[in-house]
Amino acid sequence: MKTHQSVLIATWILLTSIFSVKTSLSQDYRTGIGLRLGGLHSGLSIRHNTGSATALEGILGFGYRSSFITGLYEINRTISSTPGMKWYYGAGAHLGMFQHKGTYWYFRDRGRNVYVVEPGHTVIIPGVDFILGLEYKFNNAPFTLGLDIKPFIDVHHGLNGYFDGALNFRFVF
């Protein structure tokens, strides 16, 4: 009997939460600060809406032996069928630092082994970024949840393209 009551109470709370979120209208926000959890890079994100249709986003990210700072200019578009949901697209640039671990190798020269050690070093890499994303602002809650794809091109010994996707969670005010 006690288990049955617990299930009913949990179901009631869940349904009430779903319907209150579904029927509520979202409110716009000015600035959001939070986490960007990506496949290649994760880090801190700040997004500032400069108007109803534009935003600036800064990302301080970290990846495998790398860190970077990215600035993006974004265009916001609402989805009229889902209050609180918007999609956005934009472009920007980044400056990254990559830590090269070093290389150890050898070769044969006139019958003798030659050993070469190249020490590690830090490489600074500029690049271009693009972004396409979805964001949902919950009503009566100070946070957003988003999903984006962010292809980028590093300019280092030629052009090297990468594709990164991420889940965003931001506190807004």
Backbone as a chain_set.jsonl record, in Angstrom:
{"seq": "MKTHQSVLIATWILLTSIFSVKTSLSQDYRTGIGLRLGGLHSGLSIRHNTGSATALEGILGFGYRSSFITGLYEINRTISSTPGMKWYYGAGAHLGMFQHKGTYWYFRDRGRNVYVVEPGHTVIIPGVDFILGLEYKFNNAPFTLGLDIKPFIDVHHGLNGYFDGALNFRFVF", "coords": {"N": [[0.823, -1.197, 0.0], [1.937, 1.233, 0.805], [3.94, 1.541, -1.135], [2.375, 1.791, -3.435], [1.105, 4.266, -2.947], [3.333, 5.94, -2.988], [4.14, 5.71, -5.667], [1.908, 6.857, -6.942], [2.041, 9.496, -5.945], [4.544, 10.311, -6.95], [4.018, 10.115, -9.709], [1.992, 12.059, -9.97], [3.445, 14.39, -9.286], [5.347, 14.407, -11.36], [3.681, 14.626, -13.689], [2.41, 17.085, -13.162], [4.627, 18.782, -13.215], [5.477, 18.479, -15.899], [3.227, 19.452, -17.354], [3.086, 22.077, -16.381], [5.467, 23.187, -17.31], [5.106, 22.825, -20.068], [2.839, 24.391, -20.672], [3.582, 26.908, -19.942], [4.835, 30.196, -20.695], [7.928, 31.276, -21.97], [10.478, 33.487, -20.714], [12.443, 36.156, -21.955], [16.014, 36.571, -21.733], [18.914, 38.38, -20.675], [21.713, 37.843, -20.241], [23.636, 34.861, -20.12], [25.422, 32.41, -18.299], [27.463, 29.562, -18.262], [28.039, 26.022, -18.745], [29.616, 24.357, -21.454], [29.465, 21.369, -22.875], [31.267, 19.476, -24.832], [32.212, 17.379, -27.685], [34.877, 17.5, -28.757], [35.891, 19.769, -27.455], [35.346, 21.183, -24.25], [33.979, 23.493, -21.851], [33.737, 26.777, -20.347], [31.034, 29.001, -20.926], [29.732, 32.082, -22.046], [26.934, 33.913, -22.885], [25.562, 36.685, -24.387], [22.746, 38.476, -25.029], [22.374, 40.915, -27.335], [20.293, 42.194, -28.414], [16.928, 41.539, -29.543], [17.359, 39.946, -31.704], [20.057, 39.328, -31.976], [23.205, 38.096, -30.658], [26.148, 37.843, -28.592], [28.721, 35.536, -28.057], [31.025, 34.047, -25.873], [33.577, 31.662, -25.432], [35.496, 29.76, -23.274], [37.499, 27.242, -23.627], [38.546, 23.771, -23.228], [40.489, 21.031, -24.269], [41.927, 17.905, -25.352], [45.169, 18.198, -24.485], [44.995, 20.919, -25.091], [43.861, 24.344, -25.143], [41.584, 27.064, -25.538], [40.223, 30.204, -26.703], [37.21, 31.565, -27.744], [35.288, 33.738, -29.777], [32.04, 34.621, -30.773], [29.604, 35.853, -33.087], [26.162, 35.917, -33.147], [22.991, 35.147, -34.683], [19.68, 35.255, -33.675], [16.736, 33.262, -33.915], [13.294, 32.787, -33.506], [11.164, 30.005, -32.636], [8.052, 29.653, -33.449], [6.118, 27.739, -32.886], [6.879, 26.548, -30.537], [6.984, 27.896, -27.545], [9.608, 29.615, -25.912], [11.621, 28.268, -27.168], [14.383, 28.669, -29.32], [16.362, 29.056, -32.294], [19.683, 29.445, -33.492], [22.357, 30.933, -35.376], [25.717, 31.531, -36.469], [28.992, 33.12, -36.643], [32.541, 33.348, -36.043], [35.731, 33.744, -34.417], [38.702, 32.05, -33.221], [41.388, 31.581, -30.864], [43.791, 29.353, -30.195], [45.732, 27.178, -28.032], [48.004, 24.608, -28.335], [49.496, 21.839, -26.906], [52.313, 20.276, -27.825], [53.619, 17.104, -27.373], [56.161, 16.166, -27.923], [58.687, 14.275, -29.71], [60.187, 11.122, -30.286], [62.575, 9.409, -32.068], [64.442, 7.275, -34.324], [67.006, 6.666, -36.802], [68.896, 4.962, -39.366], [72.16, 5.74, -40.286], [74.631, 5.41, -42.507], [75.267, 2.848, -41.514], [75.127, 3.147, -38.751], [73.15, 3.737, -35.774], [71.112, 6.558, -35.347], [69.864, 8.626, -32.937], [67.144, 10.716, -32.264], [65.718, 13.313, -30.469], [62.982, 15.319, -30.175], [62.023, 18.041, -28.406], [59.005, 18.803, -26.534], [56.609, 21.401, -27.282], [54.717, 24.47, -27.257], [52.1, 25.372, -29.377], [50.585, 28.075, -30.952], [47.468, 28.621, -32.306], [45.455, 30.195, -34.652], [42.013, 30.568, -35.752], [38.874, 29.988, -37.544], [35.43, 30.005, -36.731], [32.169, 28.489, -36.836], [28.671, 28.334, -36.044], [25.69, 26.56, -35.191], [22.699, 26.274, -33.571], [20.288, 25.145, -31.048], [18.183, 26.414, -28.485], [16.576, 26.276, -25.339], [14.598, 28.095, -23.158], [13.523, 27.821, -19.984], [10.47, 28.624, -18.347], [10.042, 30.563, -15.413], [12.335, 29.561, -14.303], [15.773, 29.909, -13.767], [17.492, 29.156, -15.989], [18.869, 27.834, -19.091], [18.746, 25.328, -21.647], [20.649, 23.854, -24.127], [21.676, 22.825, -27.455], [24.267, 22.431, -29.737], [26.055, 22.628, -32.893], [29.359, 23.063, -33.901], [31.37, 23.684, -36.243], [34.838, 24.17, -37.01], [37.807, 25.819, -38.242], [41.209, 25.414, -38.153], [44.079, 27.413, -38.625], [46.95, 26.427, -39.447], [49.895, 25.374, -40.672], [48.581, 25.094, -43.159], [45.051, 24.586, -43.839], [42.975, 23.164, -41.449], [40.175, 21.347, -40.808], [37.567, 20.823, -38.396], [34.919, 19.243, -36.548], [32.613, 19.905, -34.114], [30.311, 19.141, -31.555], [27.94, 20.066, -28.999], [26.457, 20.082, -25.703], [24.718, 22.519, -23.971], [24.44, 24.27, -20.912], [23.121, 26.857, -19.164], [23.039, 29.383, -16.635], [20.829, 32.037, -16.305], [20.294, 35.594, -16.399]], "CA": [[0.0, 0.0, 0.0], [2.82, 2.382, 0.882], [4.589, 1.642, -2.44], [1.358, 2.281, -4.36], [0.942, 5.697, -2.687], [4.556, 6.614, -3.446], [4.08, 5.754, -7.128], [0.89, 7.849, -7.3], [2.559, 10.834, -5.643], [5.608, 10.596, -7.917], [3.368, 10.329, -11.004], [1.32, 13.347, -9.901], [4.477, 15.435, -9.336], [5.908, 14.396, -12.709], [2.704, 15.176, -14.633], [2.249, 18.503, -12.856], [5.824, 19.468, -13.713], [5.46, 18.467, -17.365], [2.201, 20.351, -17.869], [3.387, 23.467, -16.05], [6.506, 23.625, -18.24], [4.542, 22.811, -21.422], [1.874, 25.462, -20.891], [4.101, 28.217, -19.567], [5.559, 30.961, -21.698], [9.267, 31.585, -21.477], [10.851, 34.88, -20.652], [13.758, 36.402, -22.525], [17.057, 36.882, -20.771], [19.956, 39.253, -21.218], [23.017, 37.185, -20.201], [23.679, 33.506, -19.569], [26.761, 31.886, -18.034], [27.346, 28.151, -17.929], [28.951, 25.012, -19.257], [29.465, 23.79, -22.794], [30.043, 20.028, -22.813], [31.406, 19.085, -26.224], [32.945, 16.181, -28.047], [36.302, 17.831, -28.835], [36.216, 20.774, -26.451], [34.355, 21.545, -23.239], [34.461, 24.638, -21.103], [32.813, 27.787, -19.851], [30.412, 29.77, -21.996], [28.903, 33.229, -21.679], [26.162, 34.358, -24.054], [24.904, 37.951, -24.069], [21.824, 38.928, -26.072], [22.532, 42.35, -27.552], [18.985, 42.633, -28.875], [16.069, 40.362, -29.683], [17.758, 39.116, -32.84], [21.497, 39.087, -32.034], [23.891, 37.76, -29.41], [27.585, 37.613, -28.596], [29.057, 34.404, -27.192], [32.432, 33.785, -25.615], [33.812, 30.311, -24.918], [36.826, 29.412, -22.796], [37.388, 25.79, -23.731], [39.688, 22.904, -22.988], [40.427, 19.732, -24.921], [43.109, 17.076, -25.141], [46.404, 18.979, -24.615], [44.724, 22.197, -25.741], [42.915, 25.299, -24.57], [41.293, 28.075, -26.55], [39.209, 31.215, -26.43], [36.429, 31.768, -28.967], [34.276, 34.781, -29.798], [31.068, 34.377, -31.842], [28.463, 36.736, -33.303], [25.072, 34.991, -33.467], [21.667, 35.643, -35.056], [18.624, 34.468, -33.025], [15.446, 33.087, -34.593], [12.338, 32.092, -32.641], [10.352, 28.917, -33.183], [6.741, 30.093, -32.963], [5.303, 26.614, -32.414], [7.345, 26.135, -29.212], [7.413, 29.042, -26.744], [10.843, 29.393, -25.17], [12.627, 27.628, -28.022], [14.901, 29.453, -30.436], [17.543, 28.523, -32.953], [20.608, 30.521, -33.798], [23.504, 30.613, -36.214], [26.677, 32.617, -36.429], [30.389, 32.873, -36.983], [33.494, 34.074, -35.223], [37.127, 33.332, -34.508], [39.293, 31.525, -31.989], [42.826, 31.508, -30.704], [44.008, 28.17, -29.375], [47.082, 26.741, -27.698], [48.102, 23.163, -28.379], [50.754, 21.367, -26.326], [52.913, 19.142, -28.529], [54.333, 16.345, -26.343], [57.526, 15.841, -28.309], [58.823, 13.085, -30.542], [61.432, 10.362, -30.15], [62.703, 8.508, -33.197], [65.822, 7.021, -34.747], [67.196, 6.17, -38.166], [70.243, 4.436, -39.619], [72.964, 6.571, -41.174], [75.92, 4.772, -42.808], [75.485, 1.695, -40.658], [75.0, 3.393, -37.309], [71.851, 4.258, -35.344], [71.089, 7.954, -34.918], [68.685, 8.863, -32.113], [66.741, 12.121, -32.282], [64.646, 13.675, -29.544], [62.458, 16.669, -30.375], [61.28, 18.376, -27.188], [57.654, 19.329, -26.701], [56.479, 22.844, -27.359], [53.35, 24.965, -27.368], [51.79, 25.985, -30.662], [49.412, 28.955, -30.909], [46.764, 28.402, -33.568], [44.222, 30.958, -34.881], [41.053, 29.858, -36.588], [37.542, 30.512, -37.841], [34.386, 29.149, -36.168], [30.773, 28.648, -37.239], [27.821, 27.686, -35.046], [24.264, 26.383, -35.44], [22.231, 25.676, -32.328], [18.941, 25.255, -30.479], [18.216, 26.731, -27.061], [15.263, 26.341, -24.701], [14.562, 28.842, -21.901], [12.411, 27.393, -19.14], [9.778, 29.684, -17.64], [10.155, 30.53, -13.951], [13.575, 28.886, -13.919], [16.862, 30.764, -14.263], [18.474, 28.459, -16.809], [18.543, 27.378, -20.441], [19.357, 24.08, -22.081], [20.862, 23.997, -25.556], [22.445, 21.853, -28.216], [24.803, 23.111, -30.915], [27.164, 22.075, -33.663], [30.296, 24.165, -34.105], [32.556, 23.366, -37.044], [35.858, 25.209, -36.976], [38.975, 25.618, -39.097], [42.479, 25.898, -37.624], [45.006, 27.873, -39.65], [48.286, 26.03, -38.989], [50.453, 24.523, -41.732], [47.436, 24.839, -44.026], [43.741, 24.663, -43.195], [42.554, 21.892, -40.864], [38.794, 21.479, -40.366], [37.069, 19.936, -37.348], [33.478, 19.319, -36.311], [32.36, 19.703, -32.687], [28.942, 19.322, -31.09], [27.953, 20.237, -27.549], [25.284, 20.334, -24.881], [24.945, 23.74, -23.194], [23.596, 24.528, -19.749], [23.486, 28.193, -18.694], [22.222, 30.159, -15.702], [20.539, 33.293, -16.996], [19.824, 36.733, -15.605]], "C": [[0.869, 1.264, 0.0], [3.528, 2.616, -0.456], [3.626, 2.221, -3.469], [1.153, 3.788, -4.179], [2.156, 6.484, -3.178], [4.567, 6.754, -4.961], [3.062, 6.794, -7.583], [1.387, 9.273, -7.064], [3.64, 11.227, -6.646], [5.026, 10.878, -9.298], [2.685, 11.689, -11.04], [2.333, 14.493, -10.003], [5.062, 15.542, -10.741], [4.949, 15.027, -13.717], [2.477, 16.665, -14.41], [3.426, 19.303, -13.397], [5.81, 19.565, -15.23], [4.445, 19.465, -17.902], [2.48, 21.803, -17.528], [4.484, 24.011, -16.951], [5.933, 23.76, -19.639], [3.636, 24.013, -21.67], [2.419, 26.843, -20.568], [4.809, 28.882, -20.739], [6.923, 31.322, -21.128], [9.474, 33.089, -21.452], [12.224, 35.024, -21.276], [14.748, 36.704, -21.411], [18.105, 37.737, -21.452], [21.299, 38.519, -21.321], [22.898, 35.808, -19.578], [25.118, 33.035, -19.431], [26.628, 30.419, -17.661], [28.4, 27.281, -18.561], [28.593, 24.611, -20.674], [30.208, 22.464, -22.782], [30.084, 19.449, -24.213], [32.19, 17.815, -26.436], [34.443, 16.42, -28.104], [36.73, 18.78, -27.732], [35.045, 20.979, -25.496], [34.89, 22.746, -22.482], [33.354, 25.539, -20.616], [32.301, 28.618, -21.019], [29.642, 30.938, -21.395], [28.245, 33.72, -22.967], [25.379, 35.594, -23.644], [24.053, 38.378, -25.255], [21.928, 40.443, -26.183], [21.243, 42.995, -28.039], [18.127, 41.392, -29.015], [16.55, 39.426, -30.78], [19.247, 38.785, -32.888], [22.068, 38.776, -30.652], [25.389, 37.663, -29.655], [27.863, 36.463, -27.64], [30.565, 34.271, -27.083], [32.579, 32.409, -24.988], [35.274, 30.207, -24.495], [36.829, 27.899, -22.689], [38.697, 25.062, -23.526], [39.45, 21.57, -23.683], [41.68, 18.947, -24.603], [44.367, 17.877, -25.472], [46.177, 20.332, -25.283], [43.797, 23.055, -24.899], [42.712, 26.39, -25.619], [40.285, 29.071, -26.017], [38.542, 31.532, -27.768], [35.45, 32.914, -28.766], [33.367, 34.578, -31.0], [30.024, 35.486, -31.883], [27.332, 35.858, -33.812], [23.778, 35.73, -33.781], [20.635, 34.704, -34.438], [17.373, 34.416, -33.896], [14.528, 32.305, -33.666], [11.655, 30.96, -33.399], [8.954, 29.145, -32.619], [5.892, 28.951, -32.419], [5.705, 26.14, -31.017], [7.823, 27.356, -28.439], [8.658, 28.689, -25.922], [11.958, 28.788, -25.995], [13.069, 28.604, -29.102], [16.073, 28.711, -31.056], [18.409, 29.704, -33.333], [21.739, 30.003, -34.68], [24.468, 31.786, -36.159], [28.075, 32.178, -36.804], [31.274, 33.706, -36.074], [34.898, 33.542, -35.421], [37.596, 32.784, -33.167], [40.81, 31.648, -32.037], [43.084, 30.367, -29.732], [45.471, 27.915, -29.098], [47.077, 25.221, -27.618], [49.469, 22.762, -27.85], [51.229, 20.127, -27.068], [53.804, 18.413, -27.532], [55.795, 16.071, -26.684], [57.569, 14.519, -29.059], [60.179, 12.431, -30.275], [61.5, 9.394, -31.319], [64.178, 8.276, -33.515], [65.848, 6.545, -36.192], [68.641, 5.674, -38.304], [70.944, 5.343, -40.628], [74.347, 5.936, -41.32], [76.267, 3.679, -41.799], [75.417, 1.949, -39.168], [73.623, 3.971, -37.001], [72.012, 5.704, -34.879], [69.776, 8.173, -34.176], [68.401, 10.364, -32.064], [65.593, 12.312, -31.298], [64.254, 15.118, -29.843], [61.636, 17.019, -29.148], [59.882, 18.911, -27.513], [57.654, 20.846, -26.729], [55.002, 23.212, -27.481], [53.182, 25.687, -28.698], [50.54, 26.84, -30.483], [48.772, 28.935, -32.289], [45.524, 29.299, -33.647], [43.262, 30.146, -35.744], [39.73, 30.579, -36.727], [36.513, 29.507, -37.339], [33.029, 29.497, -36.762], [29.932, 27.932, -36.193], [26.376, 27.644, -35.535], [23.716, 25.676, -34.216], [20.765, 25.899, -32.032], [19.084, 25.56, -29.001], [16.793, 26.829, -26.532], [15.398, 27.048, -23.363], [13.324, 28.423, -21.144], [11.803, 28.596, -18.432], [9.931, 29.469, -16.139], [11.354, 29.727, -13.473], [14.731, 29.679, -14.525], [17.914, 30.017, -15.08], [17.932, 28.114, -18.181], [19.26, 26.056, -20.688], [19.487, 24.165, -23.596], [21.717, 22.894, -26.139], [22.974, 22.587, -29.445], [25.822, 22.249, -31.645], [28.051, 23.263, -34.031], [31.507, 23.694, -34.914], [33.562, 24.515, -36.956], [37.047, 24.807, -37.837], [40.182, 26.231, -38.4], [43.369, 26.302, -38.791], [46.417, 27.608, -39.121], [48.839, 25.01, -39.973], [49.345, 24.123, -42.712], [46.149, 24.996, -43.238], [43.334, 23.275, -42.721], [41.163, 22.063, -40.275], [38.399, 20.423, -39.352], [35.582, 20.186, -37.156], [33.229, 18.988, -34.847], [30.889, 19.952, -32.391], [28.949, 19.405, -29.577], [26.551, 20.401, -26.979], [25.622, 21.531, -24.007], [23.96, 23.824, -22.044], [24.04, 25.865, -19.18], [22.503, 28.714, -17.65], [22.043, 31.532, -16.325], [20.043, 34.351, -16.026], [19.621, 37.927, -16.505]], "O": [[0.581, 2.232, -0.704], [3.699, 3.762, -0.87], [4.02, 3.051, -4.288], [1.04, 4.513, -5.168], [2.009, 7.577, -3.724], [4.958, 7.797, -5.486], [3.331, 7.542, -8.523], [1.174, 10.153, -7.897], [3.648, 12.356, -7.136], [5.491, 11.785, -9.989], [2.787, 12.402, -12.038], [2.1, 15.46, -10.729], [5.252, 16.646, -11.253], [5.358, 15.872, -14.513], [2.364, 17.425, -15.372], [3.243, 20.377, -13.97], [6.1, 20.625, -15.786], [4.758, 20.242, -18.804], [2.143, 22.688, -18.315], [4.442, 25.184, -17.324], [6.247, 24.725, -20.336], [3.659, 24.592, -22.756], [1.784, 27.847, -20.887], [5.311, 28.219, -21.647], [7.049, 31.635, -19.945], [8.743, 33.851, -22.085], [13.07, 34.139, -21.151], [14.364, 37.049, -20.294], [18.162, 37.8, -22.68], [21.95, 38.563, -22.365], [22.147, 35.611, -18.622], [25.935, 33.234, -20.331], [25.783, 30.06, -16.84], [29.503, 27.729, -18.873], [27.421, 24.536, -21.041], [31.435, 22.434, -22.689], [29.069, 18.984, -24.73], [32.758, 17.246, -25.503], [35.212, 15.629, -27.558], [37.8, 18.621, -27.143], [33.885, 20.949, -25.909], [36.095, 22.996, -22.464], [32.199, 25.133, -20.488], [33.03, 28.9, -21.97], [28.982, 30.798, -20.365], [28.901, 33.913, -23.99], [24.623, 35.565, -22.673], [24.566, 38.614, -26.349], [21.609, 41.166, -25.24], [21.131, 44.221, -28.066], [18.557, 40.3, -28.643], [16.196, 38.247, -30.792], [19.669, 38.028, -33.763], [21.495, 39.14, -29.625], [25.838, 37.432, -30.778], [27.309, 36.416, -26.542], [31.286, 34.37, -28.076], [31.798, 32.031, -24.115], [36.177, 30.529, -25.267], [36.234, 27.335, -21.771], [39.785, 25.628, -23.63], [38.334, 21.049, -23.679], [42.415, 19.294, -23.679], [44.599, 18.199, -26.637], [47.065, 20.841, -25.966], [43.05, 22.556, -24.057], [43.567, 26.608, -26.477], [39.594, 28.826, -25.028], [39.21, 31.737, -28.781], [34.85, 33.042, -27.699], [33.846, 34.386, -32.118], [29.608, 35.997, -30.843], [27.502, 35.134, -34.793], [23.501, 36.793, -33.226], [20.698, 33.493, -34.647], [17.003, 35.403, -34.531], [14.926, 31.285, -33.104], [11.581, 30.96, -34.628], [8.7, 28.864, -31.448], [5.029, 29.179, -31.571], [4.951, 25.407, -30.377], [8.947, 27.812, -28.647], [8.747, 27.616, -25.324], [13.115, 28.79, -25.575], [12.247, 29.28, -29.721], [16.693, 27.854, -30.426], [17.924, 30.827, -33.477], [22.032, 28.808, -34.72], [24.073, 32.907, -35.837], [28.313, 31.044, -37.218], [30.816, 34.643, -35.421], [35.217, 32.963, -36.459], [36.981, 33.018, -32.126], [41.417, 31.797, -33.098], [42.647, 30.41, -28.582], [46.345, 28.375, -29.833], [46.254, 24.624, -26.924], [50.488, 23.288, -28.298], [50.627, 19.059, -26.959], [54.661, 19.037, -26.906], [56.584, 15.769, -25.789], [56.61, 13.747, -29.043], [61.182, 13.113, -30.068], [60.561, 8.629, -31.534], [65.05, 8.997, -33.03], [64.841, 6.083, -36.729], [69.487, 5.944, -37.453], [70.395, 5.67, -41.681], [75.136, 5.926, -40.375], [77.391, 3.594, -41.304], [75.637, 1.024, -38.386], [73.003, 4.611, -37.85], [72.925, 6.029, -34.121], [68.701, 7.932, -34.724], [69.303, 11.173, -31.85], [64.621, 11.556, -31.303], [65.085, 16.024, -29.775], [60.639, 16.352, -28.872], [59.622, 19.399, -28.613], [58.59, 21.49, -26.255], [54.156, 22.367, -27.771], [54.015, 26.504, -29.09], [49.546, 26.378, -29.924], [49.424, 29.193, -33.3], [44.632, 29.184, -32.806], [43.652, 29.167, -36.381], [39.494, 31.624, -36.121], [36.692, 28.299, -37.497], [32.772, 30.64, -37.14], [30.421, 27.022, -35.523], [25.902, 28.563, -36.203], [24.197, 24.603, -33.85], [20.093, 26.715, -32.663], [19.98, 25.042, -28.333], [15.914, 27.391, -27.185], [16.211, 26.655, -22.527], [12.203, 28.641, -21.604], [12.523, 29.482, -17.971], [9.949, 28.335, -15.66], [11.368, 29.261, -12.333], [14.661, 30.078, -15.687], [19.11, 30.229, -14.879], [16.723, 28.1, -18.413], [20.241, 25.721, -20.024], [18.524, 24.516, -24.277], [22.383, 22.141, -25.428], [22.221, 23.286, -30.122], [26.369, 21.289, -31.101], [27.563, 24.324, -34.42], [32.542, 23.347, -34.345], [33.183, 25.681, -36.843], [37.266, 23.629, -38.123], [40.185, 27.422, -38.089], [43.41, 25.623, -39.817], [47.004, 28.447, -38.439], [48.309, 23.905, -40.091], [49.199, 22.947, -43.048], [46.157, 25.48, -42.106], [43.345, 22.321, -43.499], [40.983, 22.841, -39.339], [38.835, 19.274, -39.43], [35.059, 21.225, -37.558], [33.595, 17.907, -34.385], [30.295, 20.886, -32.93], [29.854, 18.879, -28.931], [25.609, 20.797, -27.665], [26.678, 21.566, -23.375], [22.785, 23.487, -22.192], [25.187, 26.014, -18.759], [21.294, 28.513, -17.763], [23.003, 32.124, -16.819], [19.458, 34.05, -14.985], [19.226, 38.994, -16.036]]}, "num_chains": 1, "name": "protein.A"}
